[in-house]
Short mmCIF file of C-alpha atoms in Angstrom, two decimals:
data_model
loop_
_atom_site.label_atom_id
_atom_site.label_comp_id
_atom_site.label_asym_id
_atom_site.label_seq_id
_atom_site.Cartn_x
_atom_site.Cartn_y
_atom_site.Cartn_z
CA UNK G 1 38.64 -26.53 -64.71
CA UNK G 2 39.06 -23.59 -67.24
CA UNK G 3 42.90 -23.18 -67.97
CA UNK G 4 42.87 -19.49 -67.82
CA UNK G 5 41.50 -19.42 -64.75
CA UNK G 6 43.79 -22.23 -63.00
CA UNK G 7 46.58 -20.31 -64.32
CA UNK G 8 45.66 -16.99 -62.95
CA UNK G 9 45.08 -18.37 -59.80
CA UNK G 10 47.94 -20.24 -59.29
CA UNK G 11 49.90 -16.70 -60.62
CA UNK G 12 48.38 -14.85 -57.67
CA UNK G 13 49.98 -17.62 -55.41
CA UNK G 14 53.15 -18.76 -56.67
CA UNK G 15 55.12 -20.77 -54.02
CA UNK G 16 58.52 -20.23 -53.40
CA UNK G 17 59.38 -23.07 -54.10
CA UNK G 18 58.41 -22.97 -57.64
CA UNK G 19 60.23 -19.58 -57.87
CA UNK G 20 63.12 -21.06 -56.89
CA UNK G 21 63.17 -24.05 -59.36
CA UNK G 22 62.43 -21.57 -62.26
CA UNK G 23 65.86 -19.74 -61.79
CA UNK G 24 67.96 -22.69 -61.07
CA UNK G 25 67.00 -23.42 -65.06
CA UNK G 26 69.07 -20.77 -66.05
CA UNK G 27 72.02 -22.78 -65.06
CA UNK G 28 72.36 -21.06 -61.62
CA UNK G 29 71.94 -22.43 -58.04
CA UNK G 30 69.70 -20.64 -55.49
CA UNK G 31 70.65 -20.18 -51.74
CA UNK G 32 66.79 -20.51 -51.01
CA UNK G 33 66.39 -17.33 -50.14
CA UNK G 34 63.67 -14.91 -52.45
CA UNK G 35 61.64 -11.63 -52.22
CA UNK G 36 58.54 -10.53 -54.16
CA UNK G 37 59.53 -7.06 -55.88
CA UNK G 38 56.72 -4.34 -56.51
CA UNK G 39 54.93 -5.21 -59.52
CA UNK G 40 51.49 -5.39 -59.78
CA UNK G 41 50.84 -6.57 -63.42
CA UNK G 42 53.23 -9.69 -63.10
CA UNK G 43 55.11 -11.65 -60.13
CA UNK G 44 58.44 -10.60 -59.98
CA UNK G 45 61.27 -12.21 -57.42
CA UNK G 46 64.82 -11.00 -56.28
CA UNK G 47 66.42 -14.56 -56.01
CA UNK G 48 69.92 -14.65 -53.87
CA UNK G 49 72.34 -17.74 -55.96
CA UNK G 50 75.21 -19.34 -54.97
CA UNK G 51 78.36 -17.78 -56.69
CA UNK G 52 81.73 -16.76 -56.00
CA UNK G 53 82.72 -13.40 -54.29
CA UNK G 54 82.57 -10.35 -56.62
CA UNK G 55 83.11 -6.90 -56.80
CA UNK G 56 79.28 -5.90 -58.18
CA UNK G 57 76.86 -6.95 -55.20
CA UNK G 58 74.07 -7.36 -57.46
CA UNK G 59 76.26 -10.28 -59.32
CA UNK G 60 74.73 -12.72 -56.38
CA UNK G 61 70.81 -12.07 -57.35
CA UNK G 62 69.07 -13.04 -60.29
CA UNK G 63 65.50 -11.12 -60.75
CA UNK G 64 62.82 -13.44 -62.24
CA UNK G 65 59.41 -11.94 -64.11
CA UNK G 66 56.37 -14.55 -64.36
CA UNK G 67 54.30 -12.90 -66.99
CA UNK G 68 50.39 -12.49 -65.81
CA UNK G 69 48.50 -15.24 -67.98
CA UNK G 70 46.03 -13.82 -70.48
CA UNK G 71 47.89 -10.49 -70.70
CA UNK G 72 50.60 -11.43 -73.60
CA UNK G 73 50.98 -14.14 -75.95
CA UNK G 74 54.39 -16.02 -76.43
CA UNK G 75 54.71 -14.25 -79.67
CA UNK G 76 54.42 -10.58 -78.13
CA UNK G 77 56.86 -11.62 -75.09
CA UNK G 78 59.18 -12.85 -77.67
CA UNK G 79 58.47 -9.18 -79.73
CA UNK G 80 59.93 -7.43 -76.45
CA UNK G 81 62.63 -9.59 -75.64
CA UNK G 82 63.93 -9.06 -79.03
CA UNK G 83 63.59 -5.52 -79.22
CA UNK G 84 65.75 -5.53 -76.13
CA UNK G 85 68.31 -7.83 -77.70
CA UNK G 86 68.92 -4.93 -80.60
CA UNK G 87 68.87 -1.96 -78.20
CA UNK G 88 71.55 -3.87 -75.84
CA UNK G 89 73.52 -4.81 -79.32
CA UNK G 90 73.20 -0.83 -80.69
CA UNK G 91 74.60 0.53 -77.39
CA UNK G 92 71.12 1.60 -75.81
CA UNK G 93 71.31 0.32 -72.07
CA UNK G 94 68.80 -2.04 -71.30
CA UNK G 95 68.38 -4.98 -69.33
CA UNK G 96 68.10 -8.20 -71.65
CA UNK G 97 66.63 -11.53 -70.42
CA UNK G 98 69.12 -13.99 -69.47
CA UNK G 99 69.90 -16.81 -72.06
CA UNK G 100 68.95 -20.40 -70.87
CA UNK G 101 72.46 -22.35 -71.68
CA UNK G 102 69.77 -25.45 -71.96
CA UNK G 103 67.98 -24.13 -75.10
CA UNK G 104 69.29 -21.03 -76.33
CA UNK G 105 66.12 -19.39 -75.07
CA UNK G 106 64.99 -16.19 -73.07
CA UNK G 107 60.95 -17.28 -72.79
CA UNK G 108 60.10 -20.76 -70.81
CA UNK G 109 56.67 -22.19 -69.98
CA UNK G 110 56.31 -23.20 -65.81
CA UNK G 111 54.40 -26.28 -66.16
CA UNK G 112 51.64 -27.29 -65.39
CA UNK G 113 51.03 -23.86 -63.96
CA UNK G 114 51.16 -22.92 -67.83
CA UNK G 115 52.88 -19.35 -67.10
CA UNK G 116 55.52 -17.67 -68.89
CA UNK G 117 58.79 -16.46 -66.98
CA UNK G 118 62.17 -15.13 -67.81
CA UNK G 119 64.75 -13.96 -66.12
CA UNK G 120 66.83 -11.08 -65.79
CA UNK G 121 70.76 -9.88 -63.87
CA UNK G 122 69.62 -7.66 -61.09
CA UNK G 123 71.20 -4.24 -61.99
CA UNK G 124 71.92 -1.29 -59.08
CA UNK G 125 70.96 1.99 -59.94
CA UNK G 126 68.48 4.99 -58.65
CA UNK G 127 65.17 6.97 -60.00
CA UNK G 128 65.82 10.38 -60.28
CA UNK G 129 62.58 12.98 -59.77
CA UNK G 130 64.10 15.92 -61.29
CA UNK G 131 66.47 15.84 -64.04
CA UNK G 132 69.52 18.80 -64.62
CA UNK G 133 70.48 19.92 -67.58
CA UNK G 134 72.92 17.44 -68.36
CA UNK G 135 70.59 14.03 -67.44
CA UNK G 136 67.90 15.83 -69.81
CA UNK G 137 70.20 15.79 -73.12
CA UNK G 138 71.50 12.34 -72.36
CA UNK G 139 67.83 10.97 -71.87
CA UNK G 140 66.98 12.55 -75.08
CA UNK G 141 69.83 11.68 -76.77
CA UNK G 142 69.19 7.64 -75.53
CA UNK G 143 65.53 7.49 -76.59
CA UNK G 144 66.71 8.96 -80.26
CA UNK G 145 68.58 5.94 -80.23
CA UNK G 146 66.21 3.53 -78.90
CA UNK G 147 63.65 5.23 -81.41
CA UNK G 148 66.42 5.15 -84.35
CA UNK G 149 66.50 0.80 -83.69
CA UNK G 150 62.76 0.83 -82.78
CA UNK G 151 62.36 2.54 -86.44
CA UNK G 152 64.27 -0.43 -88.11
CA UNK G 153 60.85 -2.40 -88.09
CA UNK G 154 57.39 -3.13 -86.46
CA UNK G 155 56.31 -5.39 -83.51
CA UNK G 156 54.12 -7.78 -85.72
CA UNK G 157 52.39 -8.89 -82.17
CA UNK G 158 52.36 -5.80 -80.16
CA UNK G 159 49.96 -3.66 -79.66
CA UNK G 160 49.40 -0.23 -81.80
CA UNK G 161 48.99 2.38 -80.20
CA UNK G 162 45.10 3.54 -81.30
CA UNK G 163 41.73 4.79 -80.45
CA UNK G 164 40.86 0.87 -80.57
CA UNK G 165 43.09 -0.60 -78.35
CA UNK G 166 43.55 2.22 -76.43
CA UNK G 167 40.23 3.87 -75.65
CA UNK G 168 37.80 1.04 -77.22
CA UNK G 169 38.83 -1.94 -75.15
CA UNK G 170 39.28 -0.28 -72.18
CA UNK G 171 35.39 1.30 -72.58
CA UNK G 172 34.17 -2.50 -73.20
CA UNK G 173 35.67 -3.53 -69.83
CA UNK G 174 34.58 -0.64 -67.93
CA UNK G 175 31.15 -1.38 -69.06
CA UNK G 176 31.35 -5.03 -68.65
CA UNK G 177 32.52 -4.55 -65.18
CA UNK G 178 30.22 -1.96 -64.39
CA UNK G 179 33.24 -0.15 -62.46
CA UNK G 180 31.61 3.92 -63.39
CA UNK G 181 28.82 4.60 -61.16
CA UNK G 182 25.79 4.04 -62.83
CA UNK G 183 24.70 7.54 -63.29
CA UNK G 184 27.79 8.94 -64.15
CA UNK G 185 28.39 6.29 -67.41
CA UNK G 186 26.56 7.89 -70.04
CA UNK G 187 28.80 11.01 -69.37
CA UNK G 188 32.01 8.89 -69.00
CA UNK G 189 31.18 6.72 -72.07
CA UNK G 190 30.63 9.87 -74.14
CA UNK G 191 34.03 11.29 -73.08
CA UNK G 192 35.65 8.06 -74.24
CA UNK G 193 33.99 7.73 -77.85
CA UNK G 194 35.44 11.52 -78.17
CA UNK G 195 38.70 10.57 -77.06
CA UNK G 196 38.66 7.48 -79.69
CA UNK G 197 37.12 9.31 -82.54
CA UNK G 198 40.10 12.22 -81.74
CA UNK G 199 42.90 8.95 -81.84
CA UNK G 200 41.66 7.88 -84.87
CA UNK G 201 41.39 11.07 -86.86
CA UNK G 202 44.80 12.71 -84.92
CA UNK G 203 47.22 9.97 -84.68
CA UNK G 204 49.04 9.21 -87.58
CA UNK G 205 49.77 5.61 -87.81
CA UNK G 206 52.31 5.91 -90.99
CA UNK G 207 54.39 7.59 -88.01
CA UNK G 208 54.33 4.17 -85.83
CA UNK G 209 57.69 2.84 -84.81
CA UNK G 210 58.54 0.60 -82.11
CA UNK G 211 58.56 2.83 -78.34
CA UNK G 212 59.18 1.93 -75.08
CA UNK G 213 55.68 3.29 -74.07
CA UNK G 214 55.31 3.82 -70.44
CA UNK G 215 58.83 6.55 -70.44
CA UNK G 216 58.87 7.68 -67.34
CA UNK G 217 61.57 8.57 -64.58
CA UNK G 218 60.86 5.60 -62.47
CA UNK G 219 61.55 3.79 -65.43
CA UNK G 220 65.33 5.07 -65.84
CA UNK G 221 67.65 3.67 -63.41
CA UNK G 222 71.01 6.29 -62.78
CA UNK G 223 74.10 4.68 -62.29
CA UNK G 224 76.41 6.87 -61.68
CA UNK G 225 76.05 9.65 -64.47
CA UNK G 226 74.58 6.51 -66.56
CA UNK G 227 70.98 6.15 -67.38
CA UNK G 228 69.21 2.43 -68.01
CA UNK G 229 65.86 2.47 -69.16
CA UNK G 230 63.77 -0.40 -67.90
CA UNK G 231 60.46 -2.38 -67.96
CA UNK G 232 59.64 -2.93 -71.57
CA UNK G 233 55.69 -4.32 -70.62
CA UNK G 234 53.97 -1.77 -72.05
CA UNK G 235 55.98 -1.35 -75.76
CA UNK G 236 54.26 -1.17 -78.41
CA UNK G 237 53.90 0.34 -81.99
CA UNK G 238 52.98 4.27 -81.57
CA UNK G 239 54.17 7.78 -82.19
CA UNK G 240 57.31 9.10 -80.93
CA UNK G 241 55.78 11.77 -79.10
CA UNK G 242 54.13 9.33 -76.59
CA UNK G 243 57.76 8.65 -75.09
CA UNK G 244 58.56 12.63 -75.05
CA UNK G 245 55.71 13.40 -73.16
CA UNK G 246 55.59 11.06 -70.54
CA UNK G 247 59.04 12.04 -69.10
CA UNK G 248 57.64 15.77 -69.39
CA UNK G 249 53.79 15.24 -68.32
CA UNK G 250 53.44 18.71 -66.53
CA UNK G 251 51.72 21.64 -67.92
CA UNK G 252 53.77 23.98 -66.21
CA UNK G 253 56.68 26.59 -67.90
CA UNK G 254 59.04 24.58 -66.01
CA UNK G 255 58.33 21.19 -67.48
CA UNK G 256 57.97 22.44 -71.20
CA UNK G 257 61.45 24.03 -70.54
CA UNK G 258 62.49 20.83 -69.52
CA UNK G 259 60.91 19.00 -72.51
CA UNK G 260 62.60 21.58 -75.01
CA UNK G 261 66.11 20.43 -73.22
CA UNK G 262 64.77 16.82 -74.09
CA UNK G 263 63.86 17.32 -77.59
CA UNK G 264 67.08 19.44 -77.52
CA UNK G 265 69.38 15.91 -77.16
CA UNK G 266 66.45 14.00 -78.89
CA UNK G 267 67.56 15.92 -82.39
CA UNK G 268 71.41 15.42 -81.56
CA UNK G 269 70.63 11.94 -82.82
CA UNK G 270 67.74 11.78 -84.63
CA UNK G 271 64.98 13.86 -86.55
CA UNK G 272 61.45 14.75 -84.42
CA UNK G 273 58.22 16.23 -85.81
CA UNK G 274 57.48 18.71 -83.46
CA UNK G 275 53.62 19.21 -85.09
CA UNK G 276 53.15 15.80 -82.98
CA UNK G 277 53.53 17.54 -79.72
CA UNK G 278 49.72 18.78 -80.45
CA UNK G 279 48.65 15.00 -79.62
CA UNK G 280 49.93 15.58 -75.77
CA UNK G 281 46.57 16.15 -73.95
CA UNK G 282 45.12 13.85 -76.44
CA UNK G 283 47.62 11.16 -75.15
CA UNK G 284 46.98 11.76 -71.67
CA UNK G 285 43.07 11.68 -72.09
CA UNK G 286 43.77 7.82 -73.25
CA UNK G 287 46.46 6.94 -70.57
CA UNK G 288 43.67 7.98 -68.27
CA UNK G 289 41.09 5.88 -69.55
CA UNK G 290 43.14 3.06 -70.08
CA UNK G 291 44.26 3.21 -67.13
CA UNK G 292 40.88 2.64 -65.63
CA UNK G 293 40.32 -0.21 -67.55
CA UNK G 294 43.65 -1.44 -66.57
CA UNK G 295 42.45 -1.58 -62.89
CA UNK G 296 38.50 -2.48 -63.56
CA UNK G 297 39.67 -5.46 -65.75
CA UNK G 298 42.48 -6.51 -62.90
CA UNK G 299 40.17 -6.44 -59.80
CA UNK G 300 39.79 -9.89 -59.01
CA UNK G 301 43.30 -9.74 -58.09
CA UNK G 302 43.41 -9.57 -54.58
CA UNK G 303 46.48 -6.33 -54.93
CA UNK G 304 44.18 -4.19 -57.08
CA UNK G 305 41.56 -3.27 -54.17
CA UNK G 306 44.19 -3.05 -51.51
CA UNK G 307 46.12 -0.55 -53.49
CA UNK G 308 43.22 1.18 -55.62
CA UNK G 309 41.30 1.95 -52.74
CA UNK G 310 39.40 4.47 -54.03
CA UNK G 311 38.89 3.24 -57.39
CA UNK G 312 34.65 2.82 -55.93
CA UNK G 313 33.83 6.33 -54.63
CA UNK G 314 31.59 8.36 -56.56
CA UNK G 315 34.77 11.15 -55.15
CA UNK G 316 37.01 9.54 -57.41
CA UNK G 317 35.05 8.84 -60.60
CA UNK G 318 34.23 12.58 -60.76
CA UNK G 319 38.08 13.95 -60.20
CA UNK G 320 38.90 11.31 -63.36
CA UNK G 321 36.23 12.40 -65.33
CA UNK G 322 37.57 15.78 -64.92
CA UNK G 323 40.95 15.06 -65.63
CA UNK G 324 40.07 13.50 -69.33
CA UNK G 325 37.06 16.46 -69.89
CA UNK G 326 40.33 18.85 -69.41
CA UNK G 327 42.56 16.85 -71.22
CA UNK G 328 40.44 16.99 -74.64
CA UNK G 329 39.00 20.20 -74.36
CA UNK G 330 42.96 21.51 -74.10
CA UNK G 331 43.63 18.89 -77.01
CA UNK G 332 40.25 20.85 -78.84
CA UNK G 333 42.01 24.24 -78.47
CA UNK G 334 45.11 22.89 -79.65
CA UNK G 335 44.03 21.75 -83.15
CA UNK G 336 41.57 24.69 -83.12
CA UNK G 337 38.26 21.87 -83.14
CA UNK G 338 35.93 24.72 -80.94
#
């Protein structure tokens, strides 16, 4: 039997007690008792451990990630779990993988099963929707820092951010998969070779640092007046602006007020070329895409088609097409291309 394919199957159907067995080699004991957390690109796990009585009631959990097979290589797992390491170290709070007292490591191999796990302290903490004044500066002011350590160096096995392996890939799988109705993929594929040709004329790769990538509110935990920015999957080598825009996606005078109140505490700490901000709609034209290539190339799992259930009517295809015809023609009037 093909490895990648006994691995991926046995990663949509992890048993428990596997789960279970992978924690306990962190040097902890479990109770037995486990629950699958939200996550839809790898099998995450709350697991309750024995341990003595403690004021934090998160200290009695232990969250493990098993990394989807085929997505990342050791190399880029190890890329994020160091990048982690120096943003914990310079202050910026993160969640690091746990250190195996076995090995030293952060990155193990479930064998024969062949996936990658790691695990992680459960932390407490809420998503905010709307952010005051206040939060604003201090989430600017944290992802100058995170950009300031993310500047120190590139991820040698990340991804950059590009018209390639943003836009190109994801048109490859679309039109391996077939996933655009057939009559609309001539007009969809033409939309996409714009949006790639735009990346790799527009985005300035001398600008690449290391960014969190997918900086969004549900990916800042509050604790208290606190912020913790989480889930590192999607970092890679890009353009600050990505991160600024992401946390301020609306179009709306009250979201680019909010965004100058970001940028505000961004340049507290550290310099930002505003001239990037042009790239915006350009940005969210490839999220957009890649995000349907995300889903087309993940269908087989049996989550994608229970959650993306429209992802096959003709209704759908058109609103998305839309949404990435708007997005460039806005990015068009922006560099003055009409």
């Amino acid at each position: 039997m093909n490895q990648d394919f006994s691995s991926t199957e046995q990663f949509y159907s992890l048993l428990p007690a596997r789960v279970l067995d992978s924690v306990e080699l962190c040097g902890v004991r479990a109770t037995g008792r486990s629950l699958a957390l939200n996550s839809l690109e790898n099998r995450v796990y709350e697991v309750e451990i024995e341990c003595e009585p403690s004021i934090d009631p998160y200290e009695r959990f232990r969250v493990i990630k098993f990394y989807r097979p085929g997505r990342w290589s050791r190399d880029s797992i190890l890329d994020e779990h160091g990048f982690l390491r120096e943003l914990s170290d310079g202050d910026v709070e993160v969640v690091p993988p746990v250190v195996f007292p076995s090995d030293g490591e952060t990155l193990h191999l479930l064998d024969p099963e062949q996936i990658w796990f790691a695990v992680y302290q459960k932390i407490g903490g809420r998503n905010l929707d709307e952010l005051d004044r206040e939060r604003l500066l201090q989430v600017g002011r944290t992802l100058a820092r995170l950009h300031a350590i993310g500047s120190r160096k590139r991820a040698l096995h990340r991804l950059d951010l590009s018209g390639e392996t943003y836009v190109g890939e994801s048109h490859r799988v679309l039109e391996e998969t077939g996933a655009v109705p057939t009559h609309l993929r001539e007009s969809y594929s033409s939309l996409i070779s714009q949006a790639a040709e735009y990346a790799e004329r527009y985005i300035d790769k001398k600008s690449f640092i290391r960014i969190h990538g997918d900086f969004h509110s549900g990916n800042i935990l509050w604790i208290g007046e606190r912020c913790k920015v989480v889930d590192f999957d999607d970092f890679v080598n890009g353009p600050p602006v990505q991160d600024i825009w992401l946390l301020t996606p609306g179009r709306d005078r009250e979201t680019q007020d909010a965004r100058e109140i970001l940028l505000e505490g961004y340049e507290q700490m550290r310099e930002f070329d505003r001239r990037s901000l042009v790239l915006v709609e350009l940005l969210r034209a490839m999220r957009i895409i890649r995000f349907h290539g995300w889903i087309a190339k993940r269908w087989e799992d049996p989550s994608f088609p229970r959650l993306f259930t429209r992802f096959q009517l003709l209704e759908y295809w058109n609103e998305e097409m839309q949404a990435v015809r708007e997005s460039l023609e806005l990015f068009e009037e922006a560099v003055q291309l009409r």
